[in-house]
């Protein structure tokens, strides 16, 4: 073999060695990156509404200012690390974290037309860091399906119904429960499906079961007093809307805001027990075993389970000027603890998880 052939052969061997080594290093790096991605964790996180950035916004002094100061925040499940996600001059509310921790659906009145009530709301979706805020459809109080592909919410069946009262997230005069495939809407403008179609009642406050087959909601007669719905009960319906609703509560008191436990075995809700104010109650998923967890003269509202099902967070007025704050209790009603404090209002919690960018240790 002459010298030229020897040099060519050695060069080829070296190139192959470098290529193999580079591929090995690239593969090792990719595996490390893959392991890091797989180790990323979902951290216990509470989405909520706050006016802490405008502490002078007192609803007892200027209700409209307090309303328009409402923005979406996140904080860790222990109440630390609060961070603001929305920042505008409109009212944003009722955030709900997607099951994969990547997105949040929420209400906003930023598309309200002149002359429409202040609490007229449209649904928006955004990334969990507040970016990519995108409008969906008119409606309120959305809940995610377990696979994160759909939302259920309440909205006007005719598209022209107005809120029945001035409260945030109020149902409309012809409110039904709708289901929307979010990606189909964003890509093809697919319309939501009305799954209750009940002209004799006002349906609102849906929550999707952890297994994805059922949706719970509240329903009351259209003839009810707009501020005390004595016929409001909790119902269960198949998520595809093909079944007739099953009634879970049956009394002369108003029930509101039902929420499934993560294991699907229990439902927490607001109940008017022993007086005009709301308390926090819990029952089995079939409506049996109803238990009252709180007992006071102040309204306890919008309960939400911790991801492990061991705790419940809700909001109530603290102090004499209507200052809403978040309250934490154990699932059996013990261990009450105030989680947020003035300045500012803090309300409408939704407890879920957010994907952490840091790899697990």
Tab-separated table of C-alpha atoms in Angstrom:
chain	number	residue	atom	x	y	z
A	1	UNK	CA	0.000	0.000	0.000
A	2	UNK	CA	1.482	3.326	-1.077
A	3	UNK	CA	1.705	6.337	1.184
A	4	UNK	CA	-1.277	8.127	-0.401
A	5	UNK	CA	-3.559	5.133	0.176
A	6	UNK	CA	-2.365	4.805	3.774
A	7	UNK	CA	-3.103	8.471	4.480
A	8	UNK	CA	-6.568	8.210	2.857
A	9	UNK	CA	-7.399	5.090	4.839
A	10	UNK	CA	-6.248	6.664	8.131
A	11	UNK	CA	-8.234	9.815	7.390
A	12	UNK	CA	-11.384	7.780	6.678
A	13	UNK	CA	-10.963	5.800	9.888
A	14	UNK	CA	-10.498	8.994	11.897
A	15	UNK	CA	-13.589	10.551	10.300
A	16	UNK	CA	-15.646	7.476	11.139
A	17	UNK	CA	-14.353	7.556	14.707
A	18	UNK	CA	-15.212	11.226	15.076
A	19	UNK	CA	-18.651	10.621	13.560
A	20	UNK	CA	-19.389	7.718	15.877
A	21	UNK	CA	-18.113	9.633	18.888
A	22	UNK	CA	-20.148	12.696	17.921
A	23	UNK	CA	-23.282	10.598	17.472
A	24	UNK	CA	-22.683	8.992	20.842
A	25	UNK	CA	-22.214	12.371	22.492
A	26	UNK	CA	-25.294	13.746	20.728
A	27	UNK	CA	-27.294	10.696	21.793
A	28	UNK	CA	-26.105	11.039	25.375
A	29	UNK	CA	-27.015	14.742	25.355
A	30	UNK	CA	-30.448	13.977	23.921
A	31	UNK	CA	-31.017	11.298	26.541
A	32	UNK	CA	-29.997	13.750	29.253
A	33	UNK	CA	-32.380	16.344	27.857
A	34	UNK	CA	-35.116	13.728	27.586
A	35	UNK	CA	-34.547	12.625	31.150
A	36	UNK	CA	-34.650	16.247	32.259
A	37	UNK	CA	-37.961	16.784	30.469
A	38	UNK	CA	-39.430	13.624	31.951
A	39	UNK	CA	-38.328	14.738	35.397
A	40	UNK	CA	-40.139	18.082	35.080
A	41	UNK	CA	-42.808	18.200	37.749
A	42	UNK	CA	-46.299	19.566	38.156
A	43	UNK	CA	-46.302	21.886	41.151
A	44	UNK	CA	-49.338	22.503	43.336
A	45	UNK	CA	-50.629	25.914	42.251
A	46	UNK	CA	-53.676	28.058	42.996
A	47	UNK	CA	-55.050	30.327	40.292
A	48	UNK	CA	-57.120	33.175	41.734
A	49	UNK	CA	-58.400	36.709	41.222
A	50	UNK	CA	-56.758	39.601	43.019
A	51	UNK	CA	-56.704	43.401	43.224
A	52	UNK	CA	-53.486	43.504	45.300
A	53	UNK	CA	-51.800	45.650	42.647
A	54	UNK	CA	-54.449	48.337	43.377
A	55	UNK	CA	-54.944	48.103	47.148
A	56	UNK	CA	-57.108	51.230	47.254
A	57	UNK	CA	-59.743	49.535	45.078
A	58	UNK	CA	-62.343	49.048	47.806
A	59	UNK	CA	-65.757	47.719	46.669
A	60	UNK	CA	-67.421	49.515	49.577
A	61	UNK	CA	-66.109	52.849	48.265
A	62	UNK	CA	-66.015	52.376	44.472
A	63	UNK	CA	-67.468	49.059	43.306
A	64	UNK	CA	-66.663	49.674	39.634
A	65	UNK	CA	-63.008	50.434	40.337
A	66	UNK	CA	-62.674	47.244	42.382
A	67	UNK	CA	-64.392	45.264	39.624
A	68	UNK	CA	-62.096	46.573	36.884
A	69	UNK	CA	-59.014	45.990	39.049
A	70	UNK	CA	-59.624	42.230	39.065
A	71	UNK	CA	-56.682	40.365	37.490
A	72	UNK	CA	-55.569	36.726	37.302
A	73	UNK	CA	-52.763	35.593	39.618
A	74	UNK	CA	-51.030	32.349	40.501
A	75	UNK	CA	-49.429	31.316	43.764
A	76	UNK	CA	-47.950	28.111	45.107
A	77	UNK	CA	-50.257	25.779	47.009
A	78	UNK	CA	-48.871	26.980	50.352
A	79	UNK	CA	-49.739	30.611	49.558
A	80	UNK	CA	-46.218	31.711	48.634
A	81	UNK	CA	-44.779	33.057	45.376
A	82	UNK	CA	-47.751	35.084	44.086
A	83	UNK	CA	-47.346	36.256	40.486
A	84	UNK	CA	-49.572	38.319	38.233
A	85	UNK	CA	-50.632	36.982	34.818
A	86	UNK	CA	-53.045	39.547	33.347
A	87	UNK	CA	-52.611	43.305	33.312
A	88	UNK	CA	-55.244	45.552	31.764
A	89	UNK	CA	-58.094	47.921	32.588
A	90	UNK	CA	-60.779	45.229	32.376
A	91	UNK	CA	-62.163	42.656	34.771
A	92	UNK	CA	-60.636	39.173	34.501
A	93	UNK	CA	-61.955	36.314	36.630
A	94	UNK	CA	-62.779	32.658	37.233
A	95	UNK	CA	-59.436	31.147	36.162
A	96	UNK	CA	-59.211	27.371	35.679
A	97	UNK	CA	-55.923	25.512	35.249
A	98	UNK	CA	-55.764	22.830	32.552
A	99	UNK	CA	-54.992	19.282	33.774
A	100	UNK	CA	-51.543	19.311	32.145
A	101	UNK	CA	-50.641	22.580	33.848
A	102	UNK	CA	-49.928	24.397	30.596
A	103	UNK	CA	-52.986	26.613	30.062
A	104	UNK	CA	-55.612	28.650	31.882
A	105	UNK	CA	-59.136	29.434	30.746
A	106	UNK	CA	-60.734	32.519	32.295
A	107	UNK	CA	-63.515	35.103	32.049
A	108	UNK	CA	-63.023	38.688	30.918
A	109	UNK	CA	-65.323	41.597	30.121
A	110	UNK	CA	-62.781	43.136	27.728
A	111	UNK	CA	-65.037	42.429	24.722
A	112	UNK	CA	-68.145	43.885	26.331
A	113	UNK	CA	-69.984	46.271	24.024
A	114	UNK	CA	-71.156	49.716	25.086
A	115	UNK	CA	-74.461	49.436	26.899
A	116	UNK	CA	-73.968	45.819	27.968
A	117	UNK	CA	-73.856	45.044	31.711
A	118	UNK	CA	-70.443	45.344	33.355
A	119	UNK	CA	-70.408	41.601	34.128
A	120	UNK	CA	-70.923	40.549	30.506
A	121	UNK	CA	-68.095	38.075	29.926
A	122	UNK	CA	-66.277	36.182	27.205
A	123	UNK	CA	-63.992	33.201	27.715
A	124	UNK	CA	-60.272	33.479	27.021
A	125	UNK	CA	-57.428	30.968	27.097
A	126	UNK	CA	-53.760	31.712	27.814
A	127	UNK	CA	-50.542	29.932	28.628
A	128	UNK	CA	-49.834	29.301	32.310
A	129	UNK	CA	-47.316	32.152	32.302
A	130	UNK	CA	-49.902	34.654	31.037
A	131	UNK	CA	-48.741	34.773	27.428
A	132	UNK	CA	-50.838	34.014	24.361
A	133	UNK	CA	-54.147	35.405	25.615
A	134	UNK	CA	-56.746	34.396	23.038
A	135	UNK	CA	-60.505	34.932	22.985
A	136	UNK	CA	-62.843	31.973	22.603
A	137	UNK	CA	-66.604	32.461	22.910
A	138	UNK	CA	-69.064	34.370	25.050
A	139	UNK	CA	-69.632	32.565	28.332
A	140	UNK	CA	-68.433	32.139	31.883
A	141	UNK	CA	-67.129	29.774	34.579
A	142	UNK	CA	-65.332	27.234	32.399
A	143	UNK	CA	-63.994	23.838	33.476
A	144	UNK	CA	-61.521	21.599	31.615
A	145	UNK	CA	-62.089	18.040	30.501
A	146	UNK	CA	-59.472	15.650	32.016
A	147	UNK	CA	-57.685	15.310	28.667
A	148	UNK	CA	-57.385	19.091	28.373
A	149	UNK	CA	-59.052	19.177	24.966
A	150	UNK	CA	-62.459	20.587	25.871
A	151	UNK	CA	-64.095	23.041	28.237
A	152	UNK	CA	-67.607	23.136	29.658
A	153	UNK	CA	-69.138	26.474	30.603
A	154	UNK	CA	-72.420	28.299	30.948
A	155	UNK	CA	-73.680	30.758	28.362
A	156	UNK	CA	-76.818	32.258	26.860
A	157	UNK	CA	-78.639	29.704	24.704
A	158	UNK	CA	-79.881	32.412	22.356
A	159	UNK	CA	-76.691	34.436	22.431
A	160	UNK	CA	-78.648	37.509	23.495
A	161	UNK	CA	-79.506	36.710	27.122
A	162	UNK	CA	-78.246	39.155	29.738
A	163	UNK	CA	-76.885	38.410	33.237
A	164	UNK	CA	-79.634	37.761	35.792
A	165	UNK	CA	-77.863	39.895	38.416
A	166	UNK	CA	-74.749	42.035	38.884
A	167	UNK	CA	-72.499	39.340	40.381
A	168	UNK	CA	-69.283	38.159	38.703
A	169	UNK	CA	-69.878	35.128	36.485
A	170	UNK	CA	-73.651	35.514	36.689
A	171	UNK	CA	-75.719	33.220	34.499
A	172	UNK	CA	-77.901	34.757	31.804
A	173	UNK	CA	-81.685	34.690	31.593
A	174	UNK	CA	-81.495	31.679	29.257
A	175	UNK	CA	-78.268	30.056	30.449
A	176	UNK	CA	-77.411	26.464	29.464
A	177	UNK	CA	-74.307	24.300	29.758
A	178	UNK	CA	-72.097	24.166	26.658
A	179	UNK	CA	-69.075	22.072	25.667
A	180	UNK	CA	-66.357	23.395	23.347
A	181	UNK	CA	-63.374	21.631	21.798
A	182	UNK	CA	-60.740	24.346	22.221
A	183	UNK	CA	-58.363	23.279	19.437
A	184	UNK	CA	-61.195	22.704	16.971
A	185	UNK	CA	-62.438	26.190	17.712
A	186	UNK	CA	-59.028	27.816	17.356
A	187	UNK	CA	-58.264	25.982	14.088
A	188	UNK	CA	-61.692	25.677	12.465
A	189	UNK	CA	-63.963	27.948	14.539
A	190	UNK	CA	-66.038	24.908	15.539
A	191	UNK	CA	-69.039	25.974	17.575
A	192	UNK	CA	-69.817	24.835	21.136
A	193	UNK	CA	-72.493	22.216	21.804
A	194	UNK	CA	-75.437	22.920	24.110
A	195	UNK	CA	-75.753	19.805	26.311
A	196	UNK	CA	-78.638	20.852	28.606
A	197	UNK	CA	-81.101	22.739	26.355
A	198	UNK	CA	-83.433	23.529	29.237
A	199	UNK	CA	-85.776	26.419	28.472
A	200	UNK	CA	-87.532	26.141	31.842
A	201	UNK	CA	-84.384	26.579	33.924
A	202	UNK	CA	-81.158	28.502	34.255
A	203	UNK	CA	-78.143	26.162	34.195
A	204	UNK	CA	-74.682	27.253	35.337
A	205	UNK	CA	-71.510	26.418	37.355
A	206	UNK	CA	-70.366	23.255	35.502
A	207	UNK	CA	-67.470	21.061	36.651
A	208	UNK	CA	-66.045	18.106	34.701
A	209	UNK	CA	-65.570	14.736	36.424
A	210	UNK	CA	-61.976	13.444	36.745
A	211	UNK	CA	-62.759	10.453	34.518
A	212	UNK	CA	-64.279	12.686	31.840
A	213	UNK	CA	-67.650	10.991	31.504
A	214	UNK	CA	-69.846	13.317	33.589
A	215	UNK	CA	-70.409	16.996	34.244
A	216	UNK	CA	-72.034	18.394	37.379
A	217	UNK	CA	-73.813	21.738	37.336
A	218	UNK	CA	-76.466	23.747	39.126
A	219	UNK	CA	-79.908	24.495	37.802
A	220	UNK	CA	-82.775	26.631	39.063
A	221	UNK	CA	-86.156	27.766	37.816
A	222	UNK	CA	-86.263	30.908	35.703
A	223	UNK	CA	-88.901	32.248	38.115
A	224	UNK	CA	-86.512	32.277	41.101
A	225	UNK	CA	-85.500	35.440	42.912
A	226	UNK	CA	-82.322	36.577	41.156
A	227	UNK	CA	-80.333	36.794	44.417
A	228	UNK	CA	-81.621	33.714	46.265
A	229	UNK	CA	-82.357	30.740	44.041
A	230	UNK	CA	-84.311	28.487	46.386
A	231	UNK	CA	-84.848	25.922	43.624
A	232	UNK	CA	-81.141	25.736	42.752
A	233	UNK	CA	-79.966	22.129	42.984
A	234	UNK	CA	-76.966	20.159	41.770
A	235	UNK	CA	-77.401	17.889	38.759
A	236	UNK	CA	-75.299	15.327	36.917
A	237	UNK	CA	-75.271	14.810	33.139
A	238	UNK	CA	-73.241	12.781	30.648
A	239	UNK	CA	-70.528	14.964	29.104
A	240	UNK	CA	-71.901	14.293	25.613
A	241	UNK	CA	-75.333	15.567	26.655
A	242	UNK	CA	-77.129	12.395	25.519
A	243	UNK	CA	-78.565	11.515	28.931
A	244	UNK	CA	-81.189	13.273	30.992
A	245	UNK	CA	-79.733	15.109	34.002
A	246	UNK	CA	-79.788	13.287	37.341
A	247	UNK	CA	-80.625	15.366	40.410
A	248	UNK	CA	-78.166	14.987	43.311
A	249	UNK	CA	-79.586	17.424	45.896
A	250	UNK	CA	-83.198	17.943	46.868
A	251	UNK	CA	-84.156	20.639	49.365
A	252	UNK	CA	-85.480	24.184	49.689
A	253	UNK	CA	-82.022	25.736	49.893
A	254	UNK	CA	-79.703	27.071	47.223
A	255	UNK	CA	-76.647	25.056	46.185
A	256	UNK	CA	-73.845	26.556	44.105
A	257	UNK	CA	-70.379	25.988	42.628
A	258	UNK	CA	-70.003	22.173	42.795
A	259	UNK	CA	-66.481	20.804	42.373
A	260	UNK	CA	-65.307	17.177	42.007
A	261	UNK	CA	-62.598	15.774	44.259
A	262	UNK	CA	-59.536	14.535	42.317
A	263	UNK	CA	-60.529	10.881	42.897
A	264	UNK	CA	-64.083	11.534	41.673
A	265	UNK	CA	-65.648	10.165	44.863
A	266	UNK	CA	-66.828	13.421	46.453
A	267	UNK	CA	-68.255	16.787	45.506
A	268	UNK	CA	-67.699	20.010	47.446
A	269	UNK	CA	-70.198	22.833	47.002
A	270	UNK	CA	-71.709	25.983	48.514
A	271	UNK	CA	-74.858	25.392	50.558
A	272	UNK	CA	-77.277	27.696	52.369
A	273	UNK	CA	-77.527	25.684	55.584
A	274	UNK	CA	-78.853	27.155	58.813
A	275	UNK	CA	-79.194	30.694	57.500
A	276	UNK	CA	-79.052	32.982	54.458
A	277	UNK	CA	-75.277	32.825	54.073
A	278	UNK	CA	-73.413	30.104	52.179
A	279	UNK	CA	-71.404	27.408	53.924
A	280	UNK	CA	-69.055	24.802	52.484
A	281	UNK	CA	-70.639	21.353	52.182
A	282	UNK	CA	-69.413	18.042	50.792
A	283	UNK	CA	-71.233	14.906	49.587
A	284	UNK	CA	-70.554	11.637	47.835
A	285	UNK	CA	-70.592	11.675	44.032
A	286	UNK	CA	-74.092	10.154	44.031
A	287	UNK	CA	-75.510	12.869	46.309
A	288	UNK	CA	-75.508	10.806	49.508
A	289	UNK	CA	-73.644	11.574	52.727
A	290	UNK	CA	-74.034	15.352	52.707
A	291	UNK	CA	-71.925	17.029	55.408
A	292	UNK	CA	-71.601	20.721	56.309
A	293	UNK	CA	-67.941	21.674	56.820
A	294	UNK	CA	-68.157	25.352	57.824
A	295	UNK	CA	-70.606	27.135	60.117
A	296	UNK	CA	-70.584	30.918	60.485
A	297	UNK	CA	-72.519	34.026	59.496
A	298	UNK	CA	-70.269	34.940	56.560
A	299	UNK	CA	-70.607	33.579	53.051
A	300	UNK	CA	-68.079	30.867	52.139
A	301	UNK	CA	-67.793	30.662	48.359
A	302	UNK	CA	-66.202	28.961	45.300
A	303	UNK	CA	-64.525	25.921	46.926
A	304	UNK	CA	-61.787	24.009	45.101
A	305	UNK	CA	-59.929	20.803	46.030
A	306	UNK	CA	-56.176	20.484	46.371
A	307	UNK	CA	-54.619	18.122	43.792
A	308	UNK	CA	-54.181	15.429	46.466
A	309	UNK	CA	-57.769	15.797	47.708
A	310	UNK	CA	-56.679	16.522	51.275
A	311	UNK	CA	-57.565	20.218	51.455
A	312	UNK	CA	-60.129	22.709	50.168
A	313	UNK	CA	-59.604	26.398	49.391
A	314	UNK	CA	-62.433	28.962	49.124
A	315	UNK	CA	-62.999	32.667	49.657
A	316	UNK	CA	-64.929	34.646	52.263
A	317	UNK	CA	-65.209	38.214	53.467
A	318	UNK	CA	-62.647	39.117	56.100
A	319	UNK	CA	-63.200	42.366	57.956
A	320	UNK	CA	-66.098	44.769	57.793
A	321	UNK	CA	-65.649	46.200	54.288
A	322	UNK	CA	-66.177	43.202	52.054
A	323	UNK	CA	-62.521	42.266	51.727
A	324	UNK	CA	-62.499	38.793	50.175
A	325	UNK	CA	-59.594	36.542	51.163
A	326	UNK	CA	-58.704	32.910	50.519
A	327	UNK	CA	-59.308	30.398	53.299
A	328	UNK	CA	-57.857	26.904	53.586
A	329	UNK	CA	-59.384	23.921	55.418
A	330	UNK	CA	-58.737	20.204	55.606
A	331	UNK	CA	-61.143	18.026	53.625
A	332	UNK	CA	-63.019	17.224	56.873
A	333	UNK	CA	-63.476	20.918	57.715
A	334	UNK	CA	-60.755	21.115	60.387
A	335	UNK	CA	-57.579	23.190	60.439
A	336	UNK	CA	-58.998	26.432	59.072
A	337	UNK	CA	-56.283	28.856	57.953
A	338	UNK	CA	-56.364	32.226	56.191
A	339	UNK	CA	-54.139	31.960	53.118
A	340	UNK	CA	-54.138	35.544	51.752
A	341	UNK	CA	-54.239	38.921	53.452
A	342	UNK	CA	-54.874	42.562	52.545
A	343	UNK	CA	-54.088	44.820	50.858
A	344	UNK	CA	-56.358	43.896	48.007
A	345	UNK	CA	-59.157	41.420	47.412
A	346	UNK	CA	-58.294	37.767	46.767
A	347	UNK	CA	-61.044	35.444	45.569
A	348	UNK	CA	-62.339	32.784	43.142
A	349	UNK	CA	-59.592	30.181	43.649
A	350	UNK	CA	-58.961	27.194	41.409
A	351	UNK	CA	-56.441	24.701	42.768
A	352	UNK	CA	-54.490	22.691	40.241
A	353	UNK	CA	-50.944	22.187	39.074
A	354	UNK	CA	-48.520	24.063	36.820
A	355	UNK	CA	-45.643	22.446	34.964
A	356	UNK	CA	-42.288	23.483	36.367
A	357	UNK	CA	-39.472	24.352	33.957
A	358	UNK	CA	-36.866	23.069	36.396
A	359	UNK	CA	-36.063	19.344	36.313
A	360	UNK	CA	-36.998	17.275	39.320
A	361	UNK	CA	-34.305	16.634	41.874
